[in-house]
Short mmCIF file of N, CA and C in Angstrom, two decimals:
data_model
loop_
_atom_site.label_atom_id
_atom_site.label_comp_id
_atom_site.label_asym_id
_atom_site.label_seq_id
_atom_site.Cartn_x
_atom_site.Cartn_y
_atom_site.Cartn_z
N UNK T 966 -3.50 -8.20 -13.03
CA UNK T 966 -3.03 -6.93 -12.52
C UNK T 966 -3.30 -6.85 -11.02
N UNK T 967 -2.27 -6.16 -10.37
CA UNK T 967 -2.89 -5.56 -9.14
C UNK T 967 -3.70 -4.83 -8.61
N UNK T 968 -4.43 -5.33 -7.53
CA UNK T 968 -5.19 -4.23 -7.11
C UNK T 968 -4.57 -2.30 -6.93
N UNK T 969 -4.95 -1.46 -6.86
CA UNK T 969 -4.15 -0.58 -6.42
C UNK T 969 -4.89 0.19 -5.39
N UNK T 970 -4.26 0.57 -4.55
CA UNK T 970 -5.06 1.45 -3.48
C UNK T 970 -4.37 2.74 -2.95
N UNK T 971 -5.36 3.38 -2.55
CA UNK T 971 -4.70 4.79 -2.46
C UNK T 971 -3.59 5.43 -3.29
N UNK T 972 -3.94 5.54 -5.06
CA UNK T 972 -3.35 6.39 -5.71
C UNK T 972 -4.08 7.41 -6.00
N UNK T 973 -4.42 8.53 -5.43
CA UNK T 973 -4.77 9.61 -5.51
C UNK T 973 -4.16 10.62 -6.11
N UNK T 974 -4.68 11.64 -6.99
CA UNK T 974 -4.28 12.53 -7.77
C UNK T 974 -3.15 13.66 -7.11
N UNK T 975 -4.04 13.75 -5.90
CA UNK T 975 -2.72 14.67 -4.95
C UNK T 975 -1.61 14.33 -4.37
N UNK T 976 -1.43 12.84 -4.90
CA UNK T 976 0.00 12.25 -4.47
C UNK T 976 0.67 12.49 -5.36
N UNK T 977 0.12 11.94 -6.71
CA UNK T 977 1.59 11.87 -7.57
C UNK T 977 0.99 12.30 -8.84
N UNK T 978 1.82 12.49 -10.07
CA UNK T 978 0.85 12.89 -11.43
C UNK T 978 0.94 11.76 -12.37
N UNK T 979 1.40 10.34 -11.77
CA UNK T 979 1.47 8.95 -12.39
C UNK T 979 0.09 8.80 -12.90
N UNK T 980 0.03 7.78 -13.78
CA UNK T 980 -1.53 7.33 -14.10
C UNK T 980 -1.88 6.56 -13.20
N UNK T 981 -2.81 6.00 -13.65
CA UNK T 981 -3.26 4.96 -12.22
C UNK T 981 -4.11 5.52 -10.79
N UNK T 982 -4.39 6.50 -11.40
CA UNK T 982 -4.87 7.43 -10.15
C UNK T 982 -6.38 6.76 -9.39
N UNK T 983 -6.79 7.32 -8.38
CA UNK T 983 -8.34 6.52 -7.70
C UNK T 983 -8.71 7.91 -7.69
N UNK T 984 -8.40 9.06 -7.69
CA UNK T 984 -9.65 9.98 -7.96
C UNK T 984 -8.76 10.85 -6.55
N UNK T 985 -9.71 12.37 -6.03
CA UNK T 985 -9.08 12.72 -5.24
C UNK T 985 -9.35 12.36 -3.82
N UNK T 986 -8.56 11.86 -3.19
CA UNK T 986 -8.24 12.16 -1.76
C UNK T 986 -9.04 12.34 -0.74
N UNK T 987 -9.65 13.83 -1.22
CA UNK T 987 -10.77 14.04 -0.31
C UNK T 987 -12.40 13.44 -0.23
N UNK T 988 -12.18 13.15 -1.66
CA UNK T 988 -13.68 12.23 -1.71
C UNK T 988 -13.65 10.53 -0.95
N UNK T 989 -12.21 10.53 -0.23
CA UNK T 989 -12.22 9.12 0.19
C UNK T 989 -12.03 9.21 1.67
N UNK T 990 -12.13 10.77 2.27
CA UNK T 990 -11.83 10.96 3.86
C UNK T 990 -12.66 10.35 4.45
N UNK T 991 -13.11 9.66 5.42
CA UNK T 991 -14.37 9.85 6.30
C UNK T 991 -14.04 9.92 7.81
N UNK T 992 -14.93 10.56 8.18
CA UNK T 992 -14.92 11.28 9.80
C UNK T 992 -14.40 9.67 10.67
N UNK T 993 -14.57 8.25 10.51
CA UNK T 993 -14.35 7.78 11.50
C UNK T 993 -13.77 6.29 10.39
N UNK T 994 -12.99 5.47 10.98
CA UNK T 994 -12.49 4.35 10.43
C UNK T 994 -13.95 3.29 10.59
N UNK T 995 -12.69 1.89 10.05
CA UNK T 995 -12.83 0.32 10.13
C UNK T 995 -12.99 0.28 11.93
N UNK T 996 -13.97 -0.51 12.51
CA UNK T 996 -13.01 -1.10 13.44
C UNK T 996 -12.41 -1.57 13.75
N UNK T 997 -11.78 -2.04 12.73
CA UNK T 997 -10.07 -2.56 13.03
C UNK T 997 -9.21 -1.90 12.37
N UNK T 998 -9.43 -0.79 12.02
CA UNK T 998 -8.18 0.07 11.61
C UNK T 998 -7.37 -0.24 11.70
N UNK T 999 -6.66 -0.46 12.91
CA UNK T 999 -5.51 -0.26 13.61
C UNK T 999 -4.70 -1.73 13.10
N UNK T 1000 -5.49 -2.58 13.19
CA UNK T 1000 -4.78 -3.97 12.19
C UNK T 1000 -4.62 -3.51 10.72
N UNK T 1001 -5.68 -2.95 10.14
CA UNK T 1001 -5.40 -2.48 8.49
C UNK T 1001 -4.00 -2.09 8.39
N UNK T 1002 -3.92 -1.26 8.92
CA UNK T 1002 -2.84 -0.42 9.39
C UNK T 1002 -1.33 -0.90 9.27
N UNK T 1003 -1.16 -1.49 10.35
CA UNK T 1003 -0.24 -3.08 10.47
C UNK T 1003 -0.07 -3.50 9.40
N UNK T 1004 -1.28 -4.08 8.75
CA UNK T 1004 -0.93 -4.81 7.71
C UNK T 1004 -0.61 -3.89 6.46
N UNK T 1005 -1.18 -3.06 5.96
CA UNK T 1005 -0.06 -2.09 5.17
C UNK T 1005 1.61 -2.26 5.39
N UNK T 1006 1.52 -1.79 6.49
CA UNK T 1006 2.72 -1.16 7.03
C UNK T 1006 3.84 -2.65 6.95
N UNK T 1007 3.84 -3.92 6.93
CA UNK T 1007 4.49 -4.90 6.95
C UNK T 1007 4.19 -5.08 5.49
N UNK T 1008 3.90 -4.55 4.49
CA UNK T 1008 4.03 -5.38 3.20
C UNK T 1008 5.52 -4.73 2.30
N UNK T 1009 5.68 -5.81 1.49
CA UNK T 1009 6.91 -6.48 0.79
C UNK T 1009 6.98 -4.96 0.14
N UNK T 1010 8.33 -4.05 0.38
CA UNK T 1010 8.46 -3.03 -0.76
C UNK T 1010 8.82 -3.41 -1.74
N UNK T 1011 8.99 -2.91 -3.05
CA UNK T 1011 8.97 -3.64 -4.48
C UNK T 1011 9.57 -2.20 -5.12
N UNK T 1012 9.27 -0.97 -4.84
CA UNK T 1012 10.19 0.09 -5.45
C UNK T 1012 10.64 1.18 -4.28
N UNK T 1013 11.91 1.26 -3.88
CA UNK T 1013 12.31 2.07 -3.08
C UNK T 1013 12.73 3.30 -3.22
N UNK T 1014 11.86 4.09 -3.20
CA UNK T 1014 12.10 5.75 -3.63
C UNK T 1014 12.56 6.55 -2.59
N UNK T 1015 13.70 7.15 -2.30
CA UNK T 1015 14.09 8.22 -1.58
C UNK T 1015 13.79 9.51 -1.92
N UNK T 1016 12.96 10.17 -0.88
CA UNK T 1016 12.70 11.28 -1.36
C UNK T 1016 11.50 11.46 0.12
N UNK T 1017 11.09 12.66 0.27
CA UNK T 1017 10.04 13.06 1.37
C UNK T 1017 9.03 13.73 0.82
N UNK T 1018 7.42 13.49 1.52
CA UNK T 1018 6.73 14.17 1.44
C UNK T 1018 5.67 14.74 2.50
N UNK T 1019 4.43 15.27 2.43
CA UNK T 1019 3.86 15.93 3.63
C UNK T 1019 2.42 15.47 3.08
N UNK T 1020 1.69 15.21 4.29
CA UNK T 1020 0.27 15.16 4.21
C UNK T 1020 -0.30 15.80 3.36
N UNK T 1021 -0.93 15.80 2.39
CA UNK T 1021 -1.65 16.37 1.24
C UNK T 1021 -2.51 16.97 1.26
N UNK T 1022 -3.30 16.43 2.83
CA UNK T 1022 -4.38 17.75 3.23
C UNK T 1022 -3.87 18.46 4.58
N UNK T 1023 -3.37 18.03 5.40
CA UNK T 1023 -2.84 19.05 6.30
C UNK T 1023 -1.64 19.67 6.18
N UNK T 1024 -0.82 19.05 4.90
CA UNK T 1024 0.69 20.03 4.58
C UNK T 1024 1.77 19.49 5.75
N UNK T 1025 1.27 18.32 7.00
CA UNK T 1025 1.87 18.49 7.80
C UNK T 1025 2.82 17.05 8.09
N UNK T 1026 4.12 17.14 8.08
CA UNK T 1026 4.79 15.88 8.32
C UNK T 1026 4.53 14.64 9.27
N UNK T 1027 4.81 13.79 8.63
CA UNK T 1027 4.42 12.79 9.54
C UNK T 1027 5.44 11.09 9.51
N UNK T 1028 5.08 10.25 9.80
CA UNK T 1028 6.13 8.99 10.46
C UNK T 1028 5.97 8.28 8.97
N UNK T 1029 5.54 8.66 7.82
CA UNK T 1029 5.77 7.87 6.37
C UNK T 1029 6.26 8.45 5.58
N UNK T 1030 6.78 9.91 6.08
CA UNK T 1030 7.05 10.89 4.63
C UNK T 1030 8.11 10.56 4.15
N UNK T 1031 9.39 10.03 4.89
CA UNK T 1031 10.48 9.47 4.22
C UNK T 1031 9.93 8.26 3.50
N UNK T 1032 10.38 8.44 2.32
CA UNK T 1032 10.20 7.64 0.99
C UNK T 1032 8.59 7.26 0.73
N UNK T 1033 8.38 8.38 0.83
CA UNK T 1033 6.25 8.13 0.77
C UNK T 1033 6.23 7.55 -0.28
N UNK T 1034 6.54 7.82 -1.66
CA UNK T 1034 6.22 7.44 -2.86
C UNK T 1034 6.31 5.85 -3.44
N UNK T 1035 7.64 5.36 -2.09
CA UNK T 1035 7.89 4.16 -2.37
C UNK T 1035 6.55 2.84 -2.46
N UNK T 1036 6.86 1.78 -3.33
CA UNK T 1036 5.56 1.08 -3.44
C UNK T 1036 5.56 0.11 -2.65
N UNK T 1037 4.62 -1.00 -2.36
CA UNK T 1037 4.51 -1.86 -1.37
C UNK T 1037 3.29 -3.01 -1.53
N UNK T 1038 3.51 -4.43 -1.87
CA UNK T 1038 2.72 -5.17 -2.16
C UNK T 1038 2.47 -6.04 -1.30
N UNK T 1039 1.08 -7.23 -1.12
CA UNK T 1039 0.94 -8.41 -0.07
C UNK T 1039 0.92 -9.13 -1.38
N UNK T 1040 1.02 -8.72 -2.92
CA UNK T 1040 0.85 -9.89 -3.61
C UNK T 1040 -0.52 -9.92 -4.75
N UNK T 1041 -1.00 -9.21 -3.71
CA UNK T 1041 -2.72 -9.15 -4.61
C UNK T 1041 -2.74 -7.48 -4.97
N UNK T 1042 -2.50 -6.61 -3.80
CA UNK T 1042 -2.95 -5.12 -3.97
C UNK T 1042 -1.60 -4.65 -3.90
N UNK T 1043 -1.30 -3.58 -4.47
CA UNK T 1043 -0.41 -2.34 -4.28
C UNK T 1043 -0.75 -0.92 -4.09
N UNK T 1044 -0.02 -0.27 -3.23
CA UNK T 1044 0.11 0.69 -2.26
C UNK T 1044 1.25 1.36 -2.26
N UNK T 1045 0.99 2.92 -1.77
CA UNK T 1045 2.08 3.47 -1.58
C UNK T 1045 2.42 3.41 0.06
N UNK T 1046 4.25 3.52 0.22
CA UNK T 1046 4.67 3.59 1.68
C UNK T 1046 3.30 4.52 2.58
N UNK T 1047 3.19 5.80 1.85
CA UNK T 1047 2.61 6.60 3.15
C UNK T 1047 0.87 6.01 2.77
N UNK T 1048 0.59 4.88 2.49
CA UNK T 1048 -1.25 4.94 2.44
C UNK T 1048 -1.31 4.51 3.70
N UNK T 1049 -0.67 3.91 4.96
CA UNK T 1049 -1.23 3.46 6.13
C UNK T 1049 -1.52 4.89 6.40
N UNK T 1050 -0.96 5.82 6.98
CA UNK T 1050 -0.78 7.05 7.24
C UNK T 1050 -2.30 7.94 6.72
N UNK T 1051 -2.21 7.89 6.19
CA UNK T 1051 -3.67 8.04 5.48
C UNK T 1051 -5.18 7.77 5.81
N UNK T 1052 -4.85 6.22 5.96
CA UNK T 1052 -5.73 5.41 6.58
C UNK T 1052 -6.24 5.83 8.30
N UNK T 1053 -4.77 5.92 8.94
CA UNK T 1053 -4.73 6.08 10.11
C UNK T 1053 -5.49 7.53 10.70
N UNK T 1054 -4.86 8.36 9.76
CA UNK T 1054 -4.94 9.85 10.36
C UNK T 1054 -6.49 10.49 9.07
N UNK T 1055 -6.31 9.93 8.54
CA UNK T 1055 -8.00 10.28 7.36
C UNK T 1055 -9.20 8.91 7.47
N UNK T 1056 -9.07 8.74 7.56
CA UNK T 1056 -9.75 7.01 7.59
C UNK T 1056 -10.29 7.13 5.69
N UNK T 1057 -9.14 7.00 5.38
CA UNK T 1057 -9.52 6.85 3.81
C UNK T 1057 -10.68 5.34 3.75
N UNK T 1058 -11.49 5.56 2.64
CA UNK T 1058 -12.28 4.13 2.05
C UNK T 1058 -11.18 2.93 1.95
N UNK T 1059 -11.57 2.25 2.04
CA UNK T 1059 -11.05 0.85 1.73
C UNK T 1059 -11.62 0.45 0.43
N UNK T 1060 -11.63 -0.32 -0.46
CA UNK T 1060 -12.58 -1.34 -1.32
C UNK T 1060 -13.00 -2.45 -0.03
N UNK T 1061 -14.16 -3.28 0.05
CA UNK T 1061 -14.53 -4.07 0.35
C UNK T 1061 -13.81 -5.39 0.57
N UNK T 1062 -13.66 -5.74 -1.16
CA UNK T 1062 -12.59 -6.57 -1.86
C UNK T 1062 -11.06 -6.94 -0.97
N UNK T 1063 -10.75 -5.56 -0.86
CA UNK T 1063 -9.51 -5.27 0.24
C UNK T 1063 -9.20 -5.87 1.62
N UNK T 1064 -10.53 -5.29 2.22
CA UNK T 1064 -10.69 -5.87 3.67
C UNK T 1064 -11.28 -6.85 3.56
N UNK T 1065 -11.72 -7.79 2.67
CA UNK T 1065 -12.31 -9.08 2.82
C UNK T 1065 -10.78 -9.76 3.24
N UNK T 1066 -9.94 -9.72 1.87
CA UNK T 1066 -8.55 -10.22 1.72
C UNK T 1066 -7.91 -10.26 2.92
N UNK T 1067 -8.31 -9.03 3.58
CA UNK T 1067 -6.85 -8.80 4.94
C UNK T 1067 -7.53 -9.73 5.81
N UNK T 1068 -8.39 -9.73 6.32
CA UNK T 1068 -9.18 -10.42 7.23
C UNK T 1068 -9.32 -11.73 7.21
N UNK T 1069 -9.36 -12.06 5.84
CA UNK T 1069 -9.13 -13.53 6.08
C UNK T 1069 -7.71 -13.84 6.06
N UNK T 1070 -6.63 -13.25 6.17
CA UNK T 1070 -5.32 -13.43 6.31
C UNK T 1070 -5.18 -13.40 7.95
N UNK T 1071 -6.26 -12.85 8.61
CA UNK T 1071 -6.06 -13.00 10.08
C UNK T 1071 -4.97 -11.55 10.14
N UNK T 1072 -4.98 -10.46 8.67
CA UNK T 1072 -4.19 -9.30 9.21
C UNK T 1072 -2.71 -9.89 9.31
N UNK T 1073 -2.56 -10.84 8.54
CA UNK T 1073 -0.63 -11.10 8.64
C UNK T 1073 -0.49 -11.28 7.10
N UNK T 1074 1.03 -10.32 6.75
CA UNK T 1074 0.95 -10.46 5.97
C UNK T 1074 1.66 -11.91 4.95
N UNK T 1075 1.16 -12.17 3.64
CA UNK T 1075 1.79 -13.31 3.55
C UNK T 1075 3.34 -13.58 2.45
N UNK T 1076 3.87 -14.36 2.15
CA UNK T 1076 4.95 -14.65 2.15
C UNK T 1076 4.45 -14.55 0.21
N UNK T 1077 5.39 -14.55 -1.04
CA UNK T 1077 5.12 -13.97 -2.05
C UNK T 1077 5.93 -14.88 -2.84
N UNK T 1078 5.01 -16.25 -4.00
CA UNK T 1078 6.21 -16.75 -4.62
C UNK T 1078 5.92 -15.89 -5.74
N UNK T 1079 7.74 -15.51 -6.30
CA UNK T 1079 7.77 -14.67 -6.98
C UNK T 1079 7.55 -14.76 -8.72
N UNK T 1080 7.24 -16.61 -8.76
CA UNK T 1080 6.99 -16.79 -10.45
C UNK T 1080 5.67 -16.50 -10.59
N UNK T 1081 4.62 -16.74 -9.23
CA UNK T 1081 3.26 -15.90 -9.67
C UNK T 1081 3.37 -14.57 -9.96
N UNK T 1082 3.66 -14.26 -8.77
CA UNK T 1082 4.03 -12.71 -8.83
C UNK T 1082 4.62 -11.84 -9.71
N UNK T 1083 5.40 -12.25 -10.54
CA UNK T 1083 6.56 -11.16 -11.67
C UNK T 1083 5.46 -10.48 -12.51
N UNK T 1084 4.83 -11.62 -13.33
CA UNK T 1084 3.53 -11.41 -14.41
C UNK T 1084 2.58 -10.43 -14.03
N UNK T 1085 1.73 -10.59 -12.78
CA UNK T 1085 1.29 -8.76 -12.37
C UNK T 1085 1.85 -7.84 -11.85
N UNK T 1086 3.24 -8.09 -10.97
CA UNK T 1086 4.07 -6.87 -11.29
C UNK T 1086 4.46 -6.34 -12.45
N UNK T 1087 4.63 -7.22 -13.51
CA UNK T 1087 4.87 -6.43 -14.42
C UNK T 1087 3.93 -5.99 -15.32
N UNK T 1088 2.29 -6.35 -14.92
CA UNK T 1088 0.97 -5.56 -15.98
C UNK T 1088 1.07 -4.23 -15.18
N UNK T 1089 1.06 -4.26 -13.71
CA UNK T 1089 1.02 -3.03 -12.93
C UNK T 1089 1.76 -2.11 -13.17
N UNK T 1090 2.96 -2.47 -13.47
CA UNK T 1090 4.14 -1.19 -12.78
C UNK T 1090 3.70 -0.18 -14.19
N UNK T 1091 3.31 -0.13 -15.39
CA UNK T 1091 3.59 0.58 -16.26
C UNK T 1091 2.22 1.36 -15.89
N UNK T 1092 1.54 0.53 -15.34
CA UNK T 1092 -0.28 1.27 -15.14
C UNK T 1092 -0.34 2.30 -13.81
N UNK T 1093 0.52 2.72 -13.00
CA UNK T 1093 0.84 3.29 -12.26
C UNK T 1093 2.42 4.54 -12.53
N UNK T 1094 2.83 4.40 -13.60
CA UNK T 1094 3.55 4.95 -14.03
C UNK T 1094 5.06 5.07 -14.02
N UNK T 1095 5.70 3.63 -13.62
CA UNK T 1095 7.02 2.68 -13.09
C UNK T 1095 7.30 1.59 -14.30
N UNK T 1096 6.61 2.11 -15.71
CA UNK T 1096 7.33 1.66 -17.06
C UNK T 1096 8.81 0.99 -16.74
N UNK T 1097 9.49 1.68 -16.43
CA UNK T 1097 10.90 1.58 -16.33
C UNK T 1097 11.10 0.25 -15.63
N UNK T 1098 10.40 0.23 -14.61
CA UNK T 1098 10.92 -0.91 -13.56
C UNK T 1098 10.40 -2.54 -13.98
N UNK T 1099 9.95 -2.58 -15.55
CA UNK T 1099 9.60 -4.00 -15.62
C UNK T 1099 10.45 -3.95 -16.88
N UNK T 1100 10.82 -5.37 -17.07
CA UNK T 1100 10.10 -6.51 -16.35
C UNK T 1100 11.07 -6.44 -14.86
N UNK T 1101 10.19 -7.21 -14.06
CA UNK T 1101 10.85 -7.82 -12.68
C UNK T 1101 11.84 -8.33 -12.74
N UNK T 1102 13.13 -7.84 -11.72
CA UNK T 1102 14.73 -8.16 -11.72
C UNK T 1102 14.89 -8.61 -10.57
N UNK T 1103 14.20 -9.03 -9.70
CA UNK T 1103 14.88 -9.82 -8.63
C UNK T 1103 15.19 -11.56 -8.81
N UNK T 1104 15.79 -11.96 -8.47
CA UNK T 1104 16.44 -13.27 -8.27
C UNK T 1104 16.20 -13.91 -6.93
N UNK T 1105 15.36 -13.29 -5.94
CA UNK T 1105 14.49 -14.54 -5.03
C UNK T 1105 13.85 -15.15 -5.46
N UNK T 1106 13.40 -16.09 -5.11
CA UNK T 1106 12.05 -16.80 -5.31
C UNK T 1106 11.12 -17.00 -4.40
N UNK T 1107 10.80 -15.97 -3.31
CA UNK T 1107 10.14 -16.13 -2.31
C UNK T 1107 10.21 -14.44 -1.53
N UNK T 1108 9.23 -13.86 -1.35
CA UNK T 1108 9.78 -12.57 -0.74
C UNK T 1108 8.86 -12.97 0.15
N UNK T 1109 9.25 -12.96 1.58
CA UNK T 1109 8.81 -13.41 3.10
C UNK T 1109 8.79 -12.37 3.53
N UNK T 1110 7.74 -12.07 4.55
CA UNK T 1110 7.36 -10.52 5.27
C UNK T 1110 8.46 -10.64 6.64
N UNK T 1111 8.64 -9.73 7.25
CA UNK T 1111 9.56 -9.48 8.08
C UNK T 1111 8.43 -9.89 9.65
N UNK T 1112 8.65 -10.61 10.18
CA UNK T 1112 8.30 -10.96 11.86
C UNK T 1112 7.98 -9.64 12.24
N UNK T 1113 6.58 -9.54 12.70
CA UNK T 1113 5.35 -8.59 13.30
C UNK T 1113 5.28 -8.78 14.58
N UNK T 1114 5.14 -7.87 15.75
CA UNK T 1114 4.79 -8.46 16.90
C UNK T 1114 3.55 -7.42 17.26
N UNK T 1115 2.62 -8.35 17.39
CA UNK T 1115 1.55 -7.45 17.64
C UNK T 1115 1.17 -6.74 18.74
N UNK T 1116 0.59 -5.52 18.78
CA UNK T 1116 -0.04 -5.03 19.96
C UNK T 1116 -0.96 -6.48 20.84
N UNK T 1117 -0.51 -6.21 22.12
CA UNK T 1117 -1.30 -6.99 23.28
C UNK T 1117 -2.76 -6.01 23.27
#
């Protein structure tokens, strides 16, 4: 199965939840946030939901609300579109586990063969509440992250 991160109760009423929100704020980040960040933000979407939403504790819009709900994998963990956002503007917890992973990726994300991959997409999707979407229907065999250019 996948890891899952940032499913919080005040996002969605799916199972799979991590508890609420606010017990995961803290006053100051990672110091490298700002790569965490990045690397969220470049991983492989896997369910594309149209639809908008608003910060959950400030009510207030922001640069992920289009298709927040949508999901987003590196392969190991899954995430929703708006958890960078989160990260960025709450400095939500991380797992450990998490940032070990990114870090030794050097923060890029990596490229996804998809015959490993189908088998915990498809323990996940029903444990998060995306029953519907398994088994896995794509016909790549490779989902490659899109070219990053990093902050200087």
């Amino acid at each position: 199965m996948l890891g899952l991160l940032g499913f919080y109760v005040e996002l969605d009423n799916r199972s799979g939840q991590s508890g609420s929100i606010h017990d995961a704020v803290r006053p100051v980040g990672e110091p490298d946030e700002a790569d965490l960040v990045a690397y969220l933000e470049a991983g492989h979407v896997l369910l594309d939901v149209m639809e908008s939403g608003r910060d959950v504790i400030t009510g207030s819009d922001h640069r992920h609300a289009p298709g927040c709900s949508s999901l987003v994998t590196d392969g190991i963990w899954l995430w929703r579109k708006d958890f960078p956002h989160y990260l960025e503007t709450h400095h939500v917890s991380l797992p450990e586990t998490f940032l070990n992973h990114v870090r030794s990726l050097n923060y890029q994300m990596p490229a996804i063969a998809v015959a490993q991959f189908a088998p915990h997409y498809d323990e996940t999707m029903p444990v998060v509440g995306w029953a519907s979407a398994v088994p896995w229907q794509s016909t790549v065999t490779t989902l490659v992250p899109e070219p990053r250019v990093r902050d200087q």
